[in-house]
Coordinates of C-alpha atoms in Angstrom, one line a residue:
X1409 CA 0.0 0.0 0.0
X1410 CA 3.3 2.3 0.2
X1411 CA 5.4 2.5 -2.9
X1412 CA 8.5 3.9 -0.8
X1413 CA 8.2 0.5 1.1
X1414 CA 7.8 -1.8 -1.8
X1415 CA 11.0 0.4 -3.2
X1416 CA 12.5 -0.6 0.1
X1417 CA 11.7 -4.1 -0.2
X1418 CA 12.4 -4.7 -3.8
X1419 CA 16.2 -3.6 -2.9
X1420 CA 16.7 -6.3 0.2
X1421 CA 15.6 -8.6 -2.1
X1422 CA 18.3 -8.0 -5.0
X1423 CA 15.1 -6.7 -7.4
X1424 CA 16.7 -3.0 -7.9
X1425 CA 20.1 -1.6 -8.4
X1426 CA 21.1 2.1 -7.6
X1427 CA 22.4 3.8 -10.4
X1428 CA 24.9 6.5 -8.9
X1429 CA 26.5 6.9 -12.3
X1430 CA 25.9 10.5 -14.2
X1431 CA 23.0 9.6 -16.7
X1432 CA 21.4 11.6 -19.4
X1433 CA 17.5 11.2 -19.6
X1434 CA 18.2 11.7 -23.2
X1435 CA 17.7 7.8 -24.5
X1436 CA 20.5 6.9 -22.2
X1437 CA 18.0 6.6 -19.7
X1438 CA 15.4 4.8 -22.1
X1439 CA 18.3 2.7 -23.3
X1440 CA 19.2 1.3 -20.0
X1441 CA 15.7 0.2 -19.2
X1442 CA 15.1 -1.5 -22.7
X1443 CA 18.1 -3.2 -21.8
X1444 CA 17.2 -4.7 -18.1
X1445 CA 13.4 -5.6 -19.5
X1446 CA 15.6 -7.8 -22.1
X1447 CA 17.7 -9.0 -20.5
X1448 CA 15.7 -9.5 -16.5
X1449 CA 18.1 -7.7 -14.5
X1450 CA 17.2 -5.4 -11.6
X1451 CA 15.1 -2.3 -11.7
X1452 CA 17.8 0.5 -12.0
X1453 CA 16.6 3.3 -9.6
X1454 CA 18.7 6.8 -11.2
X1455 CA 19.3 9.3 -8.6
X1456 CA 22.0 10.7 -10.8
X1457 CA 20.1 12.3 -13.9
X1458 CA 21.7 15.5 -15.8
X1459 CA 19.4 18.3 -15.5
X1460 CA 18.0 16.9 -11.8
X1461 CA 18.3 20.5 -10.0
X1462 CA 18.2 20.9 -6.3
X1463 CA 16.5 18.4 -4.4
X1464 CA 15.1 17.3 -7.3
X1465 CA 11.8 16.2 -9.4
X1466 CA 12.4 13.4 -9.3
X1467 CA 14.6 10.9 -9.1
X1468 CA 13.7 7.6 -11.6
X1469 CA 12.7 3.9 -11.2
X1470 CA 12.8 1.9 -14.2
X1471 CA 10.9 -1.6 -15.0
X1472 CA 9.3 -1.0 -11.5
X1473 CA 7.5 -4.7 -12.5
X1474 CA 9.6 -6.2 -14.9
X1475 CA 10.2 -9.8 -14.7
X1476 CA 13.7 -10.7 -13.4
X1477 CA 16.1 -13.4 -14.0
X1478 CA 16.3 -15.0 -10.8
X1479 CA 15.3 -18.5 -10.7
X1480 CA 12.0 -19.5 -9.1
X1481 CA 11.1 -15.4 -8.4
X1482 CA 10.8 -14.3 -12.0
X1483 CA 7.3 -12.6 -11.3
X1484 CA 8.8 -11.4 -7.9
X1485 CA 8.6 -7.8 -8.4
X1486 CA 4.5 -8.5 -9.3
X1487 CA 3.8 -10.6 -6.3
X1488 CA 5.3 -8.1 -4.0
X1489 CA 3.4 -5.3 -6.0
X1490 CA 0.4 -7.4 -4.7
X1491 CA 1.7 -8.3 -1.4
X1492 CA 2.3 -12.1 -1.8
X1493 CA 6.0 -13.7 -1.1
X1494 CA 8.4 -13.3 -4.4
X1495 CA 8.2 -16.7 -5.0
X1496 CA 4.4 -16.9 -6.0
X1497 CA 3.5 -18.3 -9.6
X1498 CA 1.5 -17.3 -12.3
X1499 CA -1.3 -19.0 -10.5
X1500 CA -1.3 -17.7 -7.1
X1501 CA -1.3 -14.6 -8.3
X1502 CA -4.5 -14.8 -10.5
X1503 CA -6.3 -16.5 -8.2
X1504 CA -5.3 -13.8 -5.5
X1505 CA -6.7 -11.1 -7.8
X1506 CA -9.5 -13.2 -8.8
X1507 CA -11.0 -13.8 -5.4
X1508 CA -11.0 -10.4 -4.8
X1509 CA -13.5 -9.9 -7.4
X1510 CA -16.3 -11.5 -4.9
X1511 CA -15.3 -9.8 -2.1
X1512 CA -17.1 -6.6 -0.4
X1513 CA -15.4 -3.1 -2.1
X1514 CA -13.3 -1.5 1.1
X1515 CA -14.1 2.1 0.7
X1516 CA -11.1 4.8 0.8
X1517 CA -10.2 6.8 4.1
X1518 CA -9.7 10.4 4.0
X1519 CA -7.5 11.7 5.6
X1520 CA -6.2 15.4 6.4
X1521 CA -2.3 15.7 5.0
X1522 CA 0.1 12.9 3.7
X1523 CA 3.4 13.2 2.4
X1524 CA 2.4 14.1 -1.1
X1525 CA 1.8 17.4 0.8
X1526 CA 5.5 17.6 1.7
X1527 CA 6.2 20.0 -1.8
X1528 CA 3.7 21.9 -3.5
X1529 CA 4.4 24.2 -7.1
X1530 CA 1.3 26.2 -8.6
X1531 CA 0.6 28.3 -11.4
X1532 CA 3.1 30.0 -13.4
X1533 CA 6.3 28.5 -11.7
X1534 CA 5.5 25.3 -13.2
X1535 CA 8.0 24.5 -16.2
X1536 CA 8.0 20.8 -17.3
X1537 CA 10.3 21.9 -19.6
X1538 CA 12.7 22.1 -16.8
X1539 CA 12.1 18.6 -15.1
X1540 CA 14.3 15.5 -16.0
X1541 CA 11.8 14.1 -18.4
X1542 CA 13.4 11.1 -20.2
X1543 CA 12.8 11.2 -24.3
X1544 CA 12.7 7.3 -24.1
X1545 CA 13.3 6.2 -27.9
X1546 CA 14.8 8.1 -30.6
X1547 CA 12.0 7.8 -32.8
X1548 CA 9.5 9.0 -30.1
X1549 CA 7.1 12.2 -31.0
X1550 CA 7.9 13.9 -27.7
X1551 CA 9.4 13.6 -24.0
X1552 CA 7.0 10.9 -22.2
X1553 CA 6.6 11.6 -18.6
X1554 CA 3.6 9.2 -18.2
X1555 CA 4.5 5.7 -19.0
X1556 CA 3.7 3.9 -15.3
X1557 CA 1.8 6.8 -13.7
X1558 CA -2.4 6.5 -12.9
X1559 CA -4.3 9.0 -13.8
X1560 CA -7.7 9.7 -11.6
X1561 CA -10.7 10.9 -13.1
X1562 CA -14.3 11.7 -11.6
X1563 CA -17.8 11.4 -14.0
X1564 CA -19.3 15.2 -13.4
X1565 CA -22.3 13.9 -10.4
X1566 CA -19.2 12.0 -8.6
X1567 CA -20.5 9.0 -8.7
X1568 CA -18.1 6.8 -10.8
X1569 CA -14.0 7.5 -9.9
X1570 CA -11.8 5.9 -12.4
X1571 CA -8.2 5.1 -11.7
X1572 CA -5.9 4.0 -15.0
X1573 CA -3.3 4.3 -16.7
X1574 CA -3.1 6.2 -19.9
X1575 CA 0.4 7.5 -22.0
X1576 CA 1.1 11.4 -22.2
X1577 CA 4.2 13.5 -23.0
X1578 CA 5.4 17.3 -22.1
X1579 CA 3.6 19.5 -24.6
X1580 CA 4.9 22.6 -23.0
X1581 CA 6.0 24.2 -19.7
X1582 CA 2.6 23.8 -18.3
X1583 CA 0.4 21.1 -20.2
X1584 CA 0.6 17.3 -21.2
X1585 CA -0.9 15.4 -24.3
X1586 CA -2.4 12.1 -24.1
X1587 CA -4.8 10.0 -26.3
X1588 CA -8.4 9.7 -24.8
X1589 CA -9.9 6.4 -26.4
X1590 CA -13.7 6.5 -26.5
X1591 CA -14.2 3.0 -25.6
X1592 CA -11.8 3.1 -22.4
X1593 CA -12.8 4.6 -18.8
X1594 CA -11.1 7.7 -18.8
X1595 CA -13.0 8.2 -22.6
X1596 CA -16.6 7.6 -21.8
X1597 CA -16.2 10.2 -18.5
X1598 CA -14.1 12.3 -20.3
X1599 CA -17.4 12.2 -22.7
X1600 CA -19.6 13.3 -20.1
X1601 CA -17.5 16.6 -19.0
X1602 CA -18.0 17.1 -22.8
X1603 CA -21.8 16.6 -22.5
X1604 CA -21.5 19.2 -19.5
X1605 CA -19.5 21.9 -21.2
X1606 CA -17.0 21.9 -18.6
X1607 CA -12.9 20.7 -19.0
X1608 CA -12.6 17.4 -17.0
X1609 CA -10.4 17.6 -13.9
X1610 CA -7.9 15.0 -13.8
X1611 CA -4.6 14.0 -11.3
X1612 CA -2.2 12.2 -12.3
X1613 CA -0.1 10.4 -9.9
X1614 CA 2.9 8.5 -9.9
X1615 CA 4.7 6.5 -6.9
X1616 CA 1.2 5.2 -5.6
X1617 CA 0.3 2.4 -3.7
X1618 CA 1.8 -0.6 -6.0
X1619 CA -1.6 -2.3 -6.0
X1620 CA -4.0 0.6 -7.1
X1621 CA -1.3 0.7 -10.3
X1622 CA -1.7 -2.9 -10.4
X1623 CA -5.8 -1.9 -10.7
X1624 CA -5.7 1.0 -13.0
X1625 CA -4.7 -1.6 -15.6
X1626 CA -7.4 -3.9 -15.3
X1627 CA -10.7 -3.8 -17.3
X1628 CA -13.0 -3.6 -14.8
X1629 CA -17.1 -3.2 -15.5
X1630 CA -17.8 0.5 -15.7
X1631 CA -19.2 2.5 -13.2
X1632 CA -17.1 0.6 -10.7
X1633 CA -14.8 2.5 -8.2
X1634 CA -11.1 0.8 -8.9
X1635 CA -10.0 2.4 -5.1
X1636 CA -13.2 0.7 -3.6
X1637 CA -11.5 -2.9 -5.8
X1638 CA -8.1 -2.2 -4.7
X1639 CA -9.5 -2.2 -0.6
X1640 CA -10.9 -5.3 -1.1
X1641 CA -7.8 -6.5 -3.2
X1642 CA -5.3 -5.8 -0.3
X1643 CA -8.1 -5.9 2.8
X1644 CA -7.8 -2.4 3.6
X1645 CA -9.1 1.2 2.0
X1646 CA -6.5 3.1 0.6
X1647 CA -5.7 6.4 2.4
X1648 CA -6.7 9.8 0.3
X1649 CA -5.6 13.0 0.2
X1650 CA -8.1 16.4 -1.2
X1651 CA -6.1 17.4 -4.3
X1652 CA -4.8 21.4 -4.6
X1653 CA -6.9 22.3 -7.4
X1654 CA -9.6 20.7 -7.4
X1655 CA -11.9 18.1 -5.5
X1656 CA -10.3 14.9 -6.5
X1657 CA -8.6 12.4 -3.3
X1658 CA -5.8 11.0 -4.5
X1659 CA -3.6 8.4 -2.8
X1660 CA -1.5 9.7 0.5
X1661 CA 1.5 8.6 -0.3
X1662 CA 2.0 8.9 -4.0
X1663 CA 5.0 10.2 -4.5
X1664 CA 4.4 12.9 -7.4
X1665 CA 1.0 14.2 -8.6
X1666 CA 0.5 17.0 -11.5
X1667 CA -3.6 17.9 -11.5
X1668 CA -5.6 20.0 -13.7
X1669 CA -7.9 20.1 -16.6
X1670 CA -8.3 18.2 -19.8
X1671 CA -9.5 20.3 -22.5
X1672 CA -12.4 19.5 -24.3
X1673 CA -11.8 21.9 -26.9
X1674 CA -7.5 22.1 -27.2
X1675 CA -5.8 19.8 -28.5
X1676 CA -1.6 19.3 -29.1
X1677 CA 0.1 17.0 -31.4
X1678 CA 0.7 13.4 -29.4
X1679 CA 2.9 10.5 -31.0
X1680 CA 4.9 8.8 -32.2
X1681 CA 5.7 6.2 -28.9
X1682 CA 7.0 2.8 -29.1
X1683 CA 3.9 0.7 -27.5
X1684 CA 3.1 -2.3 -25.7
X1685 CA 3.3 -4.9 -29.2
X1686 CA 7.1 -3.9 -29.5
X1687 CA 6.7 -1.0 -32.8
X1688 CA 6.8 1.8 -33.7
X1689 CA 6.0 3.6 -37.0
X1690 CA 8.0 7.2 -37.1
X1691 CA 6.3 10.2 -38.1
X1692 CA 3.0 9.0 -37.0
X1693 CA 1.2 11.6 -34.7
X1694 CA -2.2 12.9 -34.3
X1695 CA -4.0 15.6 -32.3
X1696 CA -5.3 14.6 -28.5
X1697 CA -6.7 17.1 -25.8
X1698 CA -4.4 19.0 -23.7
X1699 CA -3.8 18.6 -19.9
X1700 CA -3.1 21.9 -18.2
X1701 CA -1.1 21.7 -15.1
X1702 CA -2.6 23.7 -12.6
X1703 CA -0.4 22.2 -9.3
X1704 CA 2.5 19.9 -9.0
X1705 CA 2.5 18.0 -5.1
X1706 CA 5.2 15.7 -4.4
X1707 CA 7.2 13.8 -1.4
X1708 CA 10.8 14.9 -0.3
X1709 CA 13.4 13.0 -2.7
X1710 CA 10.4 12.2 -4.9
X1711 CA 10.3 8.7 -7.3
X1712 CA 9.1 8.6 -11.0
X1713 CA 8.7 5.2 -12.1
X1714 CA 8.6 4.6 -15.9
X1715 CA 7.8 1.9 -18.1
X1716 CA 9.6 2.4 -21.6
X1717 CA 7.5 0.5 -23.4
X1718 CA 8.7 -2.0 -26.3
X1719 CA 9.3 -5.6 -27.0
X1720 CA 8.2 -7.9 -23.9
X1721 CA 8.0 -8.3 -21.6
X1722 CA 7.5 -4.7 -19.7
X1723 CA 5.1 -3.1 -17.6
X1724 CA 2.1 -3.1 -20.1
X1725 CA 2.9 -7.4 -20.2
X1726 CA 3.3 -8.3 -16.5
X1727 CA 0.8 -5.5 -14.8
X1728 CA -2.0 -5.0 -18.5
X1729 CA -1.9 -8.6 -19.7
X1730 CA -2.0 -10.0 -16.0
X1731 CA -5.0 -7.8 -14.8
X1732 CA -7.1 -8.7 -18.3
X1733 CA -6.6 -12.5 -17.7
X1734 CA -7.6 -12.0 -14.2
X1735 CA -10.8 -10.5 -14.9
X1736 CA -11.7 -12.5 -17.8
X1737 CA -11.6 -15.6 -15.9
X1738 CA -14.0 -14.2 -13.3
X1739 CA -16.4 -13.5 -16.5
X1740 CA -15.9 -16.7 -17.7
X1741 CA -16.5 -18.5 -13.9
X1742 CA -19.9 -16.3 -14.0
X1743 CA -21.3 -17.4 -17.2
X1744 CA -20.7 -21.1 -15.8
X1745 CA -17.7 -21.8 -18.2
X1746 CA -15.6 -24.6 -17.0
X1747 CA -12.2 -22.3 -17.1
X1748 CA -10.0 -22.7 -14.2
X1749 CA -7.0 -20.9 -15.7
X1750 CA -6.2 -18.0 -17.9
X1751 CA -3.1 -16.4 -18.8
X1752 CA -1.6 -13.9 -21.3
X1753 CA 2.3 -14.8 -22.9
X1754 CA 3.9 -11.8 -22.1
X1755 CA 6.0 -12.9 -25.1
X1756 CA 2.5 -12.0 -27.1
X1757 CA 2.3 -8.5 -26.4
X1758 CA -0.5 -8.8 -24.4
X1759 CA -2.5 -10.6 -27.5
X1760 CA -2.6 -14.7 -27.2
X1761 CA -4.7 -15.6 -23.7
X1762 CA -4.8 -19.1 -23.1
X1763 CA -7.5 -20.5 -21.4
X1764 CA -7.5 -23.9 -19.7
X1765 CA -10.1 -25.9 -19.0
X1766 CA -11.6 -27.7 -15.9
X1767 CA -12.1 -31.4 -18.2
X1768 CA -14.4 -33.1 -15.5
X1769 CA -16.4 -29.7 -15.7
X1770 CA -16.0 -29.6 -19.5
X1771 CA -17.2 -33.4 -19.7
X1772 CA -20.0 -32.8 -17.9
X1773 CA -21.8 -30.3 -20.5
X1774 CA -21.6 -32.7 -23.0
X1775 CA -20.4 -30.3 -25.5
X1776 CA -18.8 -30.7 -29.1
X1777 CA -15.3 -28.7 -29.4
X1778 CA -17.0 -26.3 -32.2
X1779 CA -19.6 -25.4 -30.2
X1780 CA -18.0 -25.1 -26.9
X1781 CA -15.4 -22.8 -28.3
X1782 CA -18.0 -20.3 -30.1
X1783 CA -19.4 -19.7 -26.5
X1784 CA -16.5 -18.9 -24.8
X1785 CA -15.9 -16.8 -28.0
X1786 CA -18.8 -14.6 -27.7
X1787 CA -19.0 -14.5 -23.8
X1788 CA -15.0 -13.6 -23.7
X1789 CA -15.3 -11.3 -26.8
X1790 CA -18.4 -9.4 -26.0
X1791 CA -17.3 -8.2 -22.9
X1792 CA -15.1 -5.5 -21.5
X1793 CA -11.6 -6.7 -21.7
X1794 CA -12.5 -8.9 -25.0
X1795 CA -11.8 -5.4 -26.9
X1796 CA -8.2 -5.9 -25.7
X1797 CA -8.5 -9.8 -26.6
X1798 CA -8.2 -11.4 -30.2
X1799 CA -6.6 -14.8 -29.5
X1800 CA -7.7 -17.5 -27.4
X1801 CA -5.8 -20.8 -26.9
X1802 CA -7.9 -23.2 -25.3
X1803 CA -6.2 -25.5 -23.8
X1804 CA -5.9 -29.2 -21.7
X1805 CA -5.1 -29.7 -18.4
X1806 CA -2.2 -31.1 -19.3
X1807 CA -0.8 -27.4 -20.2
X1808 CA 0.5 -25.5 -17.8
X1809 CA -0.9 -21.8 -19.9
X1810 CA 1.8 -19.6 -17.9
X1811 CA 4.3 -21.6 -20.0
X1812 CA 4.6 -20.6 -23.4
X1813 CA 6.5 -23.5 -24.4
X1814 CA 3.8 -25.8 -23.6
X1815 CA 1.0 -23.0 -25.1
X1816 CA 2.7 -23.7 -28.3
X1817 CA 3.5 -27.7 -28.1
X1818 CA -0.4 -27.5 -27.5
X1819 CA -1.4 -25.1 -30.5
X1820 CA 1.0 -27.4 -32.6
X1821 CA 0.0 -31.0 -32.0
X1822 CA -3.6 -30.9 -31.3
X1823 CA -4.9 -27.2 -32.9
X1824 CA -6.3 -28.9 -36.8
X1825 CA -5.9 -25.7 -39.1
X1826 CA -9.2 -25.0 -40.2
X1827 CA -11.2 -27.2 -38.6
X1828 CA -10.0 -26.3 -35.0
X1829 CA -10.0 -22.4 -35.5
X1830 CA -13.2 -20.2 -34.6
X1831 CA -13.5 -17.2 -36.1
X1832 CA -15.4 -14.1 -34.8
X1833 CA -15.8 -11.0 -37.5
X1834 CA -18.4 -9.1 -35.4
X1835 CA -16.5 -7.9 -32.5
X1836 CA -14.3 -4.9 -32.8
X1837 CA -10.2 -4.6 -31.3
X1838 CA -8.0 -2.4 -30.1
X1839 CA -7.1 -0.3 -33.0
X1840 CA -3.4 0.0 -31.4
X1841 CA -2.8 -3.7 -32.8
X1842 CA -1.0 -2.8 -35.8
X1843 CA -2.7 -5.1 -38.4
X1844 CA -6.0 -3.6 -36.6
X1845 CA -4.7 -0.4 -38.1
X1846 CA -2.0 -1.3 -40.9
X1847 CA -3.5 -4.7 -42.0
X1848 CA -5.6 -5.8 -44.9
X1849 CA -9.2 -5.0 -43.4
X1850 CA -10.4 -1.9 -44.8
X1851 CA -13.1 -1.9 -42.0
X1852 CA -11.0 -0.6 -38.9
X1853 CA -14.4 -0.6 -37.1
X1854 CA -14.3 -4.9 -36.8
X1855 CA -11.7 -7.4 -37.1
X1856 CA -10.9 -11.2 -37.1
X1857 CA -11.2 -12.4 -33.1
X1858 CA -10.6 -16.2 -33.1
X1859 CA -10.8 -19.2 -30.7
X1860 CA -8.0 -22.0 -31.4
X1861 CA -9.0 -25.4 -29.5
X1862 CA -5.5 -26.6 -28.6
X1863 CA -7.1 -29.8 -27.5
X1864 CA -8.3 -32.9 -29.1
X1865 CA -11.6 -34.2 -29.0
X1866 CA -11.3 -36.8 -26.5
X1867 CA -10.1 -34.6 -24.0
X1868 CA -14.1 -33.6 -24.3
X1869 CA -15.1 -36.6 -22.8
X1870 CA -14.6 -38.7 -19.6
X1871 CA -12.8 -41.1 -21.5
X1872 CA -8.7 -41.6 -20.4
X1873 CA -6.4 -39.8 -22.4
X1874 CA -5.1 -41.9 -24.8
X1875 CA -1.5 -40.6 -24.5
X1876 CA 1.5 -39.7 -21.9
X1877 CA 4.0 -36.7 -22.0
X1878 CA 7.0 -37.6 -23.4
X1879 CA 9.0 -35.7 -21.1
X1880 CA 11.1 -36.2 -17.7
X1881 CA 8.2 -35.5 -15.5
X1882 CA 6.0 -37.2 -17.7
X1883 CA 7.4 -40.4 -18.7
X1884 CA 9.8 -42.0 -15.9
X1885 CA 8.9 -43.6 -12.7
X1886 CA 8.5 -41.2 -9.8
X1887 CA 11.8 -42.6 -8.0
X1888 CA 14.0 -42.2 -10.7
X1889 CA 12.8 -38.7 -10.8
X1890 CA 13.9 -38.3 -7.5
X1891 CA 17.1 -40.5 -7.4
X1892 CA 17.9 -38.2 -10.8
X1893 CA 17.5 -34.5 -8.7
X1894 CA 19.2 -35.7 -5.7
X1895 CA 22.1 -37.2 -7.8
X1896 CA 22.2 -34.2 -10.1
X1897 CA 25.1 -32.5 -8.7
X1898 CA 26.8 -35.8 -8.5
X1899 CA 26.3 -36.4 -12.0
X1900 CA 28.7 -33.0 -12.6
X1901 CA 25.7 -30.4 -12.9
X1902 CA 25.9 -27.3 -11.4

């Protein structure tokens, strides 16, 4: 619930690595993150940046939840982001966020001060222009300060309060750019200020608790209020602060927080950025409303922590992907689907989910594969986060879907091109997926969605599956397993 104390705890267990070192936020900065995302090493925290005056907006974090090299804790940094040991797999941690989803929402606490008050900068002595701001990629349309910050948003009767997370870059000394996508959150209210007449206020915060970040990237039904989720997630409301300018709360403890105005009416030129499926396409840029800086908050020593988004896996992979799968498989429990697993490659950019199925469940509906699959189709396709969704592996239980070698020895041996492949045409995507937008459909406004049945047809029924793994769990006696392990130093194995 304290990002200073995850930072804190990330670093006793080997996860981040101070960066004393001069650095220039000028792609050196960008560089050295692409490079630890690729190559799991840990998070480098930059207290050293050129053009970091006085005490300093901001020192940096980099790949806050990137996945990390060690052995047995690669998806430490996201476990501890959710407060479960560094060792917890793929499937603790969706069923962690999952059983959330039916508990009672834990309202936020306001509170009087927190030590976002500790700094406070209004008005005309704002200049972004003189902050640290990384330009992350060389190819980039601008300096992008919000890569791994949440912005918060309120519908004009206060009644809906949306927390996500949303790209924008330095447009000038005191406003921001950012897309606003209709179909998202922060769109539809952003819609409804429009209705009114009125600019929407917004915060945008950065350094907050490490689960509300972990939340504002998970498609939640509308009109839900993500702090009210992320109490019932962790067991206890988050603490909120009055913003400066205007009425939003806004975590305590976040370590940085710019609030304003979006413009309904003013718009700046936004783009190019390197995005979550690993391209790029210089040159590209189109005009978005403008956020006007009104008040700038942050704690002493403040921490920005950035995603530089690229090829997986980064932040958009473990924290975006994670959070869709989660909540799909809660749709997918509530329409009575027998799914007991879903997870998202990061190695997909966020685009293959792989479903597996409970088989005793599955044999019980007495269901053909073709029919089966167009269900889950339009029930996972039709809702919410099945915008962000257009590939579905279905798979046995004898496939572990956190494992992308097994996703594709599944999709290889048992998926029958064209007669184990679902299409959907009536559901529209993303239009960030490039060949959404670059491919051969000249209708943008729908796209090919599809359900591959990674399983054969036996494994519909009750009947015993006809084959074994050939592999050294599957195929050897248990003893020689174990005789094998404990003699494997013996044998000259490190």
């Amino acid at each position: 619930m304290d990002f200073r104390q995850f930072v804190k705890e990330l670093k006793e267990e080997g996860y981040i690595v101070e960066v004393s070192k001069e650095v220039d936020p000028n792609l050196e900065v960008g560089a050295i993150i692409r490079r630890v995302y690729e190559t799991g090493a840990p998070a480098p925290l930059f207290s050293n940046l050129i053009g970091r005056k006085g005490d300093g907006l901001f020192r940096i974090l980099g790949a806050p939840l990137g996945v990390s090299k060690i052995q047995g804790r690669e998806l430490g940094r996201v476990a501890r982001s959710l407060g479960l040991e560094s060792t917890a797999s793929a499937k603790q941690i969706i069923s962690k966020i999952n059983e959330a989803k039916e508990k009672p929402p834990v309202p936020c606490v306001e509170v009087e001060n927190g030590p976002i008050k500790e700094n406070k900068i209004v008005g005309d002595e704002i200049d972004l222009n003189e902050l640290p701001v990384p330009f992350q990629h060389e190819d980039d349309g601008g300096k992008y300060i919000q890569t791994f910050g949440m912005f918060a948003v309120q519908s004009p009767d206060g009644k809906w309060t949306n927390w996500s997370i949303t790209r924008a870059m330095v447009h000038d000394k005191r406003h921001l750019v950012g897309p606003i996508i209709p179909k998202q959150d922060i769109g539809t209210i952003f819609e409804l200020w429009k209705q009114k007449g009125e600019d929407m206020p917004y915060a945008l915060c950065f350094g907050v608790p490490p689960a509300a970040i972990m939340v504002g990237g998970m498609p939640i039904p509308k009109w839900t209020n993500e702090p009210d989720f992320i109490g019932a997630l962790t067991g206890k409301g988050v603490d909120v602060v009055k913003c400066e300018s205007n009425n939003l709360l806004i975590p305590a403890n976040s370590e940085i927080v710019l609030e304003g105005v979006a413009s309904i009416s003013e718009t700046g030129k936004e783009g190019p950025m390197a995005e979550y499926h690993g391209m790029i396409f210089p040159g590209e840029s189109r005009q978005c409303p403008l956020f006007r800086v009104d008040s700038v908050s942050y704690r002493n020593d403040p921490i920005l922590p950035l995603c530089v988004a690229g090829r997986a896996p980064e932040e958009n992979h473990t924290v975006w992907s994670l959070m869709q799968a989660a909540e799909v498989l809660n749709i997918c429990q509530h329409h009575d689907l027998p799914i007991k697993m879903v997870w998202c490659p990061f190695e997909s950019h966020c685009l293959w989910f792989a479903f597996q199925v409970d088989r005793a469940k599955l044999a019980k509906l007495q269901t053909t594969p073709e029919e089966f699959c167009r269900k889950l189709g339009h029930v996972v396709f039709g809702s919410k986060p099945g915008w962000y969704i257009p590939k579905i592996f279905l798979v046995g239980e004898d496939v572990d879907p956190s494992n992308l070698n097994d996703v594709i020895w599944a999709e290889a041996t048992r998926c029958e091109p064209g007669k184990s492949e679902f299409v959907f045409t009536e559901y529209s995507s993303i239009p960030l997926i490039p060949y959404v937008s670059y491919g051969f459909s000249k209708d943008k406004s729908t796209s090919g969605k599809v359900v591959k049945c990674c399983m054969l047809p036996v494994e519909f029924t009750e009947s015993p599956l006809p084959w074994k793994v050939g592999s050294f769990q599957g195929n050897y006696p248990q003893s020689l397993q174990k005789r094998v392990l404990e003699n494997w130093s013996a044998y000259g194995f490190k």
